[in-house]
Amino acid sequence: MTNSPAGEEKGKEWDEGAPVPRTWTHLQMATMKALKTRNALVRECMAELLGTFVLLLFGCSAAAQVKTSRETKGQYLSVNMAFSVGVMSAMYLTKGISGAHLNPAVTLSFCALGQVSWDRLVPYCLSQLLGAYIASGLVYLVYYDAIMNFSGGVLTVYGPNETASIFATYPSEFLSLGSSFLDQVVGTSMLMLCILGLGEQRNTPAPSDLIPAIVAVIVLGISMSMSGNCGAAINPARDLGPRLFTLTAGWGPEVFTCYNYWFWVPLVAPCIGALIGTLLYQILISLHLPDPAEPERVCVCHVSTITMAVKQPEPVWDHDKGLKLEHESQRRWFSSRQADPILPPSPEAVRETPGVLV
């Protein structure tokens, strides 16, 4: 840098608080205007894509770290907590744009409730699926060396060195299709049942700013209690997106044919479970909450008891106020009606005038 006055003046143009050059401002405004979309559906789909991407990036990265380190750099609880942090982060990121569904089963339930238009179901689901696919690819690139070192360069679904479970969910070897289906139905029902109660204004609604954190805790609870059988997918996009990636990244079609074509369970069961949870909430909770449009009823016995307990004081004649009012009334009467022979008002009439009783 130069010490000349010209150099100092030139440097001052970029000091903090100095005006930004007009050409740069116009360029920035033109760029922002070109990137901004006016289509609401496109904005919402981009938010769902990014939110699901963040969710899967947290969760699958934790799974890769735990798996490839043979649980020396984390345990199964680490994966559950990472997915919960991903849920919270994704919801804070996208809640103001799309509602932060991040889950086709949740979107389906909100469509069934009439809170989301049915024409948004397919675009939302495709966006969530694409976000999960992209996140899986990024996790694979980040942990590529660790995955190859762990598996010996052979990408498999079975065996002690399998790595497909880093991305998608798979059942335990002893689990039947019926049991795994029930597992996913119950888990997603609990998820949807708890989510619907958070925004119910007629019950005990959670503060809007805390809803993402509360949903994360709910997901953590479900993951810690219902993931032993088949991983607690409770999200079709969370399972199908990574499964499609493993199909194209070298694991082959076995990711769909293994365990008696188990792949359809985390696709269908969460959707059915979400609808069941929504139905249970409507029947057991929502229908029995007070209607805000209906006026609150007050018990007559309570009103009568209060009225009888508090007796009103009897009217008392104030002699001084009565005399003053009587003299003032007579003075006004004589001044305005000197030519009128009507007699002045009597003291009894004055006593009936409002304002004398105390």
CSV table of C-alpha atoms in Angstrom, one decimal:
chain,number,residue,atom,x,y,z
A,1,MET,CA,0.0,0.0,0.0
A,2,THR,CA,1.1,3.5,-0.7
A,3,ASN,CA,1.4,6.3,1.9
A,4,SER,CA,0.4,9.1,-0.5
A,5,PRO,CA,-2.8,11.1,0.1
A,6,ALA,CA,-4.2,9.8,-3.1
A,7,GLY,CA,-3.8,6.2,-1.9
A,8,GLU,CA,-5.4,7.0,1.4
A,9,GLU,CA,-8.4,8.6,-0.3
A,10,LYS,CA,-8.7,5.6,-2.6
A,11,GLY,CA,-8.6,3.2,0.4
A,12,LYS,CA,-11.2,5.1,2.2
A,13,GLU,CA,-13.7,4.2,-0.5
A,14,TRP,CA,-13.7,0.6,0.8
A,15,ASP,CA,-13.7,1.4,4.5
A,16,GLU,CA,-16.5,0.0,6.6
A,17,GLY,CA,-19.5,2.3,6.3
A,18,ALA,CA,-18.4,3.8,3.0
A,19,PRO,CA,-21.0,3.8,0.2
A,20,VAL,CA,-20.8,0.8,-2.1
A,21,PRO,CA,-19.9,1.6,-5.8
A,22,ARG,CA,-23.0,2.2,-7.8
A,23,THR,CA,-21.9,-0.2,-10.6
A,24,TRP,CA,-21.4,-3.1,-8.1
A,25,THR,CA,-24.8,-2.4,-6.6
A,26,HIS,CA,-26.6,-2.5,-9.9
A,27,LEU,CA,-24.8,-5.8,-10.8
A,28,GLN,CA,-25.8,-7.3,-7.5
A,29,MET,CA,-29.4,-6.3,-7.9
A,30,ALA,CA,-29.5,-7.6,-11.4
A,31,THR,CA,-28.0,-11.0,-10.3
A,32,MET,CA,-30.4,-11.3,-7.4
A,33,LYS,CA,-33.4,-10.4,-9.6
A,34,ALA,CA,-32.3,-13.1,-12.2
A,35,LEU,CA,-31.9,-15.8,-9.5
A,36,LYS,CA,-35.2,-15.0,-7.6
A,37,THR,CA,-38.1,-17.0,-8.8
A,38,ARG,CA,-41.7,-15.8,-8.7
A,39,ASN,CA,-43.3,-19.2,-8.8
A,40,ALA,CA,-44.3,-20.2,-5.2
A,41,LEU,CA,-44.3,-23.9,-6.0
A,42,VAL,CA,-40.7,-23.8,-7.3
A,43,ARG,CA,-39.6,-22.0,-4.2
A,44,GLU,CA,-41.3,-24.5,-1.9
A,45,CYS,CA,-39.8,-27.5,-3.9
A,46,MET,CA,-36.3,-26.0,-3.6
A,47,ALA,CA,-36.8,-25.6,0.1
A,48,GLU,CA,-37.9,-29.2,0.5
A,49,LEU,CA,-35.0,-30.4,-1.6
A,50,LEU,CA,-32.5,-28.4,0.5
A,51,GLY,CA,-34.1,-29.4,3.8
A,52,THR,CA,-34.0,-33.2,3.0
A,53,PHE,CA,-30.5,-32.8,1.7
A,54,VAL,CA,-29.4,-31.3,5.1
A,55,LEU,CA,-31.3,-34.0,7.0
A,56,LEU,CA,-29.6,-36.9,5.1
A,57,LEU,CA,-26.2,-35.3,5.1
A,58,PHE,CA,-26.2,-35.2,8.9
A,59,GLY,CA,-27.6,-38.7,9.4
A,60,CYS,CA,-25.8,-40.6,6.7
A,61,SER,CA,-22.5,-39.0,7.5
A,62,ALA,CA,-22.8,-40.1,11.1
A,63,ALA,CA,-23.7,-43.6,9.9
A,64,ALA,CA,-20.6,-43.7,7.7
A,65,GLN,CA,-18.4,-42.5,10.5
A,66,VAL,CA,-19.7,-45.1,13.0
A,67,LYS,CA,-19.7,-48.0,10.4
A,68,THR,CA,-16.3,-47.4,8.9
A,69,SER,CA,-14.6,-46.8,12.3
A,70,ARG,CA,-16.2,-50.0,13.6
A,71,GLU,CA,-17.8,-47.9,16.4
A,72,THR,CA,-14.5,-46.5,17.6
A,73,LYS,CA,-15.6,-43.0,16.6
A,74,GLY,CA,-19.2,-43.1,17.6
A,75,GLN,CA,-22.0,-45.5,18.4
A,76,TYR,CA,-25.5,-46.2,17.3
A,77,LEU,CA,-26.8,-43.4,19.5
A,78,SER,CA,-24.6,-41.0,17.5
A,79,VAL,CA,-26.5,-41.8,14.3
A,80,ASN,CA,-29.8,-41.2,16.1
A,81,MET,CA,-28.7,-37.9,17.5
A,82,ALA,CA,-27.2,-36.8,14.1
A,83,PHE,CA,-30.5,-37.4,12.4
A,84,SER,CA,-32.3,-35.4,15.1
A,85,VAL,CA,-29.9,-32.5,14.6
A,86,GLY,CA,-30.5,-32.8,10.9
A,87,VAL,CA,-34.2,-32.6,11.4
A,88,MET,CA,-33.9,-29.5,13.6
A,89,SER,CA,-31.5,-27.7,11.2
A,90,ALA,CA,-33.5,-28.5,8.1
A,91,MET,CA,-36.7,-27.3,9.8
A,92,TYR,CA,-35.2,-24.0,10.9
A,93,LEU,CA,-33.9,-23.6,7.4
A,94,THR,CA,-37.1,-24.2,5.4
A,95,LYS,CA,-40.0,-23.9,7.8
A,96,GLY,CA,-40.9,-20.4,6.6
A,97,ILE,CA,-41.0,-21.3,3.0
A,98,SER,CA,-42.5,-24.8,2.6
A,99,GLY,CA,-43.5,-25.8,6.1
A,100,ALA,CA,-40.4,-28.2,6.3
A,101,HIS,CA,-42.2,-31.4,5.6
A,102,LEU,CA,-39.0,-33.3,4.7
A,103,ASN,CA,-41.0,-36.5,4.5
A,104,PRO,CA,-43.5,-37.7,1.8
A,105,ALA,CA,-45.6,-39.4,4.6
A,106,VAL,CA,-46.0,-36.0,6.4
A,107,THR,CA,-46.9,-34.3,3.1
A,108,LEU,CA,-49.5,-36.9,2.5
A,109,SER,CA,-51.1,-36.4,5.9
A,110,PHE,CA,-51.2,-32.7,5.5
A,111,CYS,CA,-52.9,-33.1,2.1
A,112,ALA,CA,-55.4,-35.4,3.7
A,113,LEU,CA,-56.1,-32.8,6.4
A,114,GLY,CA,-56.6,-30.1,3.7
A,115,GLN,CA,-53.7,-28.0,5.0
A,116,VAL,CA,-51.7,-28.6,1.8
A,117,SER,CA,-53.1,-28.7,-1.8
A,118,TRP,CA,-53.1,-32.1,-3.4
A,119,ASP,CA,-51.4,-30.7,-6.5
A,120,ARG,CA,-48.3,-30.2,-4.3
A,121,LEU,CA,-48.0,-33.8,-3.2
A,122,VAL,CA,-46.0,-35.1,-6.1
A,123,PRO,CA,-43.7,-32.1,-6.6
A,124,TYR,CA,-42.9,-32.1,-2.8
A,125,CYS,CA,-42.2,-35.9,-2.8
A,126,LEU,CA,-39.9,-35.7,-5.9
A,127,SER,CA,-38.0,-32.8,-4.4
A,128,GLN,CA,-37.5,-34.6,-1.1
A,129,LEU,CA,-36.4,-37.7,-3.0
A,130,LEU,CA,-33.9,-35.8,-5.1
A,131,GLY,CA,-32.5,-34.1,-2.0
A,132,ALA,CA,-31.9,-37.4,-0.3
A,133,TYR,CA,-30.2,-38.8,-3.4
A,134,ILE,CA,-27.8,-35.8,-3.7
A,135,ALA,CA,-27.0,-36.0,0.0
A,136,SER,CA,-26.1,-39.7,-0.3
A,137,GLY,CA,-23.8,-39.0,-3.2
A,138,LEU,CA,-22.0,-36.3,-1.2
A,139,VAL,CA,-21.6,-38.6,1.8
A,140,TYR,CA,-20.2,-41.2,-0.5
A,141,LEU,CA,-17.6,-38.8,-1.8
A,142,VAL,CA,-16.6,-37.6,1.6
A,143,TYR,CA,-16.2,-41.1,3.1
A,144,TYR,CA,-15.1,-42.8,-0.1
A,145,ASP,CA,-11.6,-43.8,1.2
A,146,ALA,CA,-13.1,-45.0,4.5
A,147,ILE,CA,-15.8,-47.1,2.8
A,148,MET,CA,-13.3,-48.7,0.5
A,149,ASN,CA,-10.9,-49.4,3.4
A,150,PHE,CA,-13.6,-50.9,5.5
A,151,SER,CA,-15.1,-53.1,2.7
A,152,GLY,CA,-11.9,-54.1,1.0
A,153,GLY,CA,-13.1,-52.5,-2.2
A,154,VAL,CA,-16.2,-54.7,-2.4
A,155,LEU,CA,-19.5,-53.0,-2.0
A,156,THR,CA,-22.0,-55.5,-0.6
A,157,VAL,CA,-25.3,-55.7,1.2
A,158,TYR,CA,-24.7,-58.8,3.3
A,159,GLY,CA,-21.9,-59.8,5.6
A,160,PRO,CA,-19.8,-58.3,8.3
A,161,ASN,CA,-18.2,-55.7,5.9
A,162,GLU,CA,-21.4,-54.6,4.2
A,163,THR,CA,-21.7,-50.9,3.7
A,164,ALA,CA,-25.2,-50.5,2.1
A,165,SER,CA,-26.7,-49.8,5.6
A,166,ILE,CA,-24.7,-46.6,5.7
A,167,PHE,CA,-27.3,-45.1,3.3
A,168,ALA,CA,-30.6,-47.0,3.4
A,169,THR,CA,-32.3,-49.1,6.1
A,170,TYR,CA,-32.3,-52.9,6.2
A,171,PRO,CA,-34.1,-55.3,8.5
A,172,SER,CA,-32.6,-57.6,11.0
A,173,GLU,CA,-32.0,-61.1,9.7
A,174,PHE,CA,-34.6,-62.6,12.0
A,175,LEU,CA,-37.4,-60.1,11.2
A,176,SER,CA,-40.3,-61.1,9.0
A,177,LEU,CA,-42.0,-58.7,6.5
A,178,GLY,CA,-45.1,-58.5,8.7
A,179,SER,CA,-43.2,-57.5,11.8
A,180,SER,CA,-41.1,-54.9,9.9
A,181,PHE,CA,-44.3,-53.5,8.3
A,182,LEU,CA,-45.9,-53.1,11.7
A,183,ASP,CA,-42.7,-51.6,13.1
A,184,GLN,CA,-42.8,-48.8,10.4
A,185,VAL,CA,-46.5,-48.2,10.8
A,186,VAL,CA,-46.3,-47.7,14.5
A,187,GLY,CA,-43.2,-45.5,14.3
A,188,THR,CA,-44.6,-43.2,11.7
A,189,SER,CA,-48.0,-43.1,13.5
A,190,MET,CA,-46.3,-41.8,16.6
A,191,LEU,CA,-44.4,-39.2,14.6
A,192,MET,CA,-47.5,-37.8,13.0
A,193,LEU,CA,-49.6,-38.0,16.2
A,194,CYS,CA,-47.0,-35.9,18.1
A,195,ILE,CA,-46.4,-33.4,15.2
A,196,LEU,CA,-50.1,-32.6,14.9
A,197,GLY,CA,-50.4,-31.7,18.6
A,198,LEU,CA,-47.6,-29.1,18.4
A,199,GLY,CA,-49.6,-26.6,16.3
A,200,GLU,CA,-53.1,-27.1,17.8
A,201,GLN,CA,-54.1,-23.6,19.0
A,202,ARG,CA,-57.1,-25.0,20.9
A,203,ASN,CA,-55.0,-27.3,23.1
A,204,THR,CA,-51.4,-26.5,24.3
A,205,PRO,CA,-49.6,-25.3,21.2
A,206,ALA,CA,-45.8,-25.1,21.2
A,207,PRO,CA,-44.1,-21.8,20.5
A,208,SER,CA,-43.5,-21.5,16.8
A,209,ASP,CA,-39.7,-20.9,17.3
A,210,LEU,CA,-39.4,-24.1,19.3
A,211,ILE,CA,-41.3,-26.5,17.0
A,212,PRO,CA,-38.2,-27.6,15.1
A,213,ALA,CA,-36.3,-28.4,18.3
A,214,ILE,CA,-39.4,-30.3,19.7
A,215,VAL,CA,-39.8,-32.3,16.5
A,216,ALA,CA,-36.1,-33.2,16.7
A,217,VAL,CA,-36.6,-34.6,20.2
A,218,ILE,CA,-39.6,-36.6,19.0
A,219,VAL,CA,-37.5,-38.1,16.2
A,220,LEU,CA,-34.8,-38.9,18.7
A,221,GLY,CA,-37.2,-40.6,20.9
A,222,ILE,CA,-38.6,-42.7,18.1
A,223,SER,CA,-35.1,-43.6,16.9
A,224,MET,CA,-34.0,-44.6,20.3
A,225,SER,CA,-37.0,-46.8,21.0
A,226,MET,CA,-38.1,-48.2,17.6
A,227,SER,CA,-35.0,-48.6,15.4
A,228,GLY,CA,-33.8,-52.0,16.6
A,229,ASN,CA,-35.8,-54.0,14.1
A,230,CYS,CA,-35.2,-52.2,10.8
A,231,GLY,CA,-33.6,-48.8,11.4
A,232,ALA,CA,-36.8,-46.6,11.9
A,233,ALA,CA,-36.9,-45.1,8.5
A,234,ILE,CA,-40.3,-43.5,9.1
A,235,ASN,CA,-39.6,-41.5,5.9
A,236,PRO,CA,-39.9,-42.9,2.3
A,237,ALA,CA,-37.6,-40.3,0.9
A,238,ARG,CA,-35.0,-41.0,3.5
A,239,ASP,CA,-34.9,-44.6,2.4
A,240,LEU,CA,-35.6,-44.6,-1.3
A,241,GLY,CA,-33.3,-41.8,-2.2
A,242,PRO,CA,-30.1,-43.4,-0.7
A,243,ARG,CA,-31.2,-46.8,-2.0
A,244,LEU,CA,-31.4,-45.5,-5.5
A,245,PHE,CA,-28.0,-44.0,-5.1
A,246,THR,CA,-26.5,-47.3,-3.9
A,247,LEU,CA,-28.1,-48.9,-6.9
A,248,THR,CA,-26.2,-46.6,-9.3
A,249,ALA,CA,-23.0,-46.3,-7.3
A,250,GLY,CA,-21.9,-49.9,-7.4
A,251,TRP,CA,-23.9,-51.9,-4.9
A,252,GLY,CA,-26.1,-53.2,-7.7
A,253,PRO,CA,-29.8,-54.4,-7.8
A,254,GLU,CA,-29.3,-56.4,-4.6
A,255,VAL,CA,-30.2,-53.3,-2.6
A,256,PHE,CA,-33.8,-53.9,-3.9
A,257,THR,CA,-34.0,-57.7,-4.0
A,258,CYS,CA,-32.4,-58.5,-0.6
A,259,TYR,CA,-34.4,-59.7,2.3
A,260,ASN,CA,-37.3,-60.9,0.2
A,261,TYR,CA,-37.7,-57.6,-1.6
A,262,TRP,CA,-37.9,-55.7,1.6
A,263,PHE,CA,-37.4,-52.3,-0.1
A,264,TRP,CA,-41.2,-51.7,-0.4
A,265,VAL,CA,-41.8,-51.8,3.4
A,266,PRO,CA,-40.2,-48.4,4.2
A,267,LEU,CA,-42.0,-46.9,1.2
A,268,VAL,CA,-45.6,-48.0,1.9
A,269,ALA,CA,-45.7,-48.6,5.7
A,270,PRO,CA,-44.7,-45.0,6.7
A,271,CYS,CA,-47.5,-43.5,4.5
A,272,ILE,CA,-50.1,-45.8,6.0
A,273,GLY,CA,-48.7,-45.1,9.5
A,274,ALA,CA,-48.9,-41.4,9.0
A,275,LEU,CA,-52.5,-41.6,7.9
A,276,ILE,CA,-53.4,-43.8,10.9
A,277,GLY,CA,-51.7,-41.3,13.2
A,278,THR,CA,-53.6,-38.4,11.6
A,279,LEU,CA,-56.9,-40.3,12.0
A,280,LEU,CA,-56.2,-41.1,15.6
A,281,TYR,CA,-55.5,-37.5,16.4
A,282,GLN,CA,-58.7,-36.3,14.7
A,283,ILE,CA,-60.9,-38.9,16.4
A,284,LEU,CA,-59.4,-38.9,19.9
A,285,ILE,CA,-58.2,-35.3,20.3
A,286,SER,CA,-59.2,-32.8,17.6
A,287,LEU,CA,-62.9,-33.5,17.6
A,288,HIS,CA,-63.2,-33.0,21.3
A,289,LEU,CA,-61.4,-29.7,21.7
A,290,PRO,CA,-63.5,-26.6,22.2
A,291,ASP,CA,-64.6,-24.6,19.1
A,292,PRO,CA,-63.1,-21.1,19.2
A,293,ALA,CA,-66.1,-19.7,17.4
A,294,GLU,CA,-68.5,-20.9,20.1
A,295,PRO,CA,-68.9,-18.5,23.1
A,296,GLU,CA,-67.7,-19.8,26.4
A,297,ARG,CA,-70.6,-20.9,28.7
A,298,VAL,CA,-70.8,-19.7,32.3
A,299,CYS,CA,-72.4,-21.8,35.0
A,300,VAL,CA,-75.5,-20.1,36.4
A,301,CYS,CA,-74.9,-21.4,39.9
A,302,HIS,CA,-71.5,-19.7,40.0
A,303,VAL,CA,-73.1,-16.4,39.0
A,304,SER,CA,-75.9,-16.6,41.5
A,305,THR,CA,-73.4,-17.5,44.3
A,306,ILE,CA,-71.3,-14.5,43.6
A,307,THR,CA,-74.3,-12.2,43.4
A,308,MET,CA,-75.6,-13.4,46.7
A,309,ALA,CA,-72.3,-13.3,48.4
A,310,VAL,CA,-71.7,-9.6,47.6
A,311,LYS,CA,-74.6,-7.5,48.8
A,312,GLN,CA,-75.2,-4.1,47.4
A,313,PRO,CA,-75.4,-1.2,49.9
A,314,GLU,CA,-78.8,0.3,50.4
A,315,PRO,CA,-79.3,4.0,49.3
A,316,VAL,CA,-78.6,6.5,52.0
A,317,TRP,CA,-79.9,10.1,52.1
A,318,ASP,CA,-77.1,12.7,52.4
A,319,HIS,CA,-78.7,15.7,54.2
A,320,ASP,CA,-75.9,18.2,53.3
A,321,LYS,CA,-75.9,17.3,49.6
A,322,GLY,CA,-79.7,17.4,49.6
A,323,LEU,CA,-79.9,20.9,51.0
A,324,LYS,CA,-77.2,22.2,48.7
A,325,LEU,CA,-79.0,20.7,45.7
A,326,GLU,CA,-82.4,22.1,46.9
A,327,HIS,CA,-81.0,25.6,47.3
A,328,GLU,CA,-79.3,25.5,43.9
A,329,SER,CA,-82.4,24.2,42.2
A,330,GLN,CA,-84.5,27.0,43.8
A,331,ARG,CA,-82.0,29.6,42.8
A,332,ARG,CA,-82.0,28.5,39.1
A,333,TRP,CA,-85.8,28.3,39.1
A,334,PHE,CA,-86.3,31.8,40.4
A,335,SER,CA,-83.7,33.3,38.0
A,336,SER,CA,-85.2,31.7,34.9
A,337,ARG,CA,-88.9,31.8,35.8
A,338,GLN,CA,-89.4,35.1,37.6
A,339,ALA,CA,-92.5,35.8,35.5
A,340,ASP,CA,-93.9,32.3,35.9
A,341,PRO,CA,-96.2,31.9,39.0
A,342,ILE,CA,-95.4,28.1,39.2
A,343,LEU,CA,-94.2,27.1,42.7
A,344,PRO,CA,-90.6,25.9,43.2
A,345,PRO,CA,-90.0,22.2,43.5
A,346,SER,CA,-90.5,20.6,46.8
A,347,PRO,CA,-87.7,19.0,48.9
A,348,GLU,CA,-89.3,15.5,48.2
A,349,ALA,CA,-88.8,16.1,44.4
A,350,VAL,CA,-85.2,17.2,45.0
A,351,ARG,CA,-84.5,14.0,46.9
A,352,GLU,CA,-85.5,12.0,43.9
A,353,THR,CA,-83.0,13.8,41.7
A,354,PRO,CA,-80.1,11.5,40.5
A,355,GLY,CA,-76.8,12.1,42.2
A,356,VAL,CA,-78.0,12.7,45.7
A,357,LEU,CA,-78.0,9.0,46.7
A,358,VAL,CA,-74.6,7.6,47.8
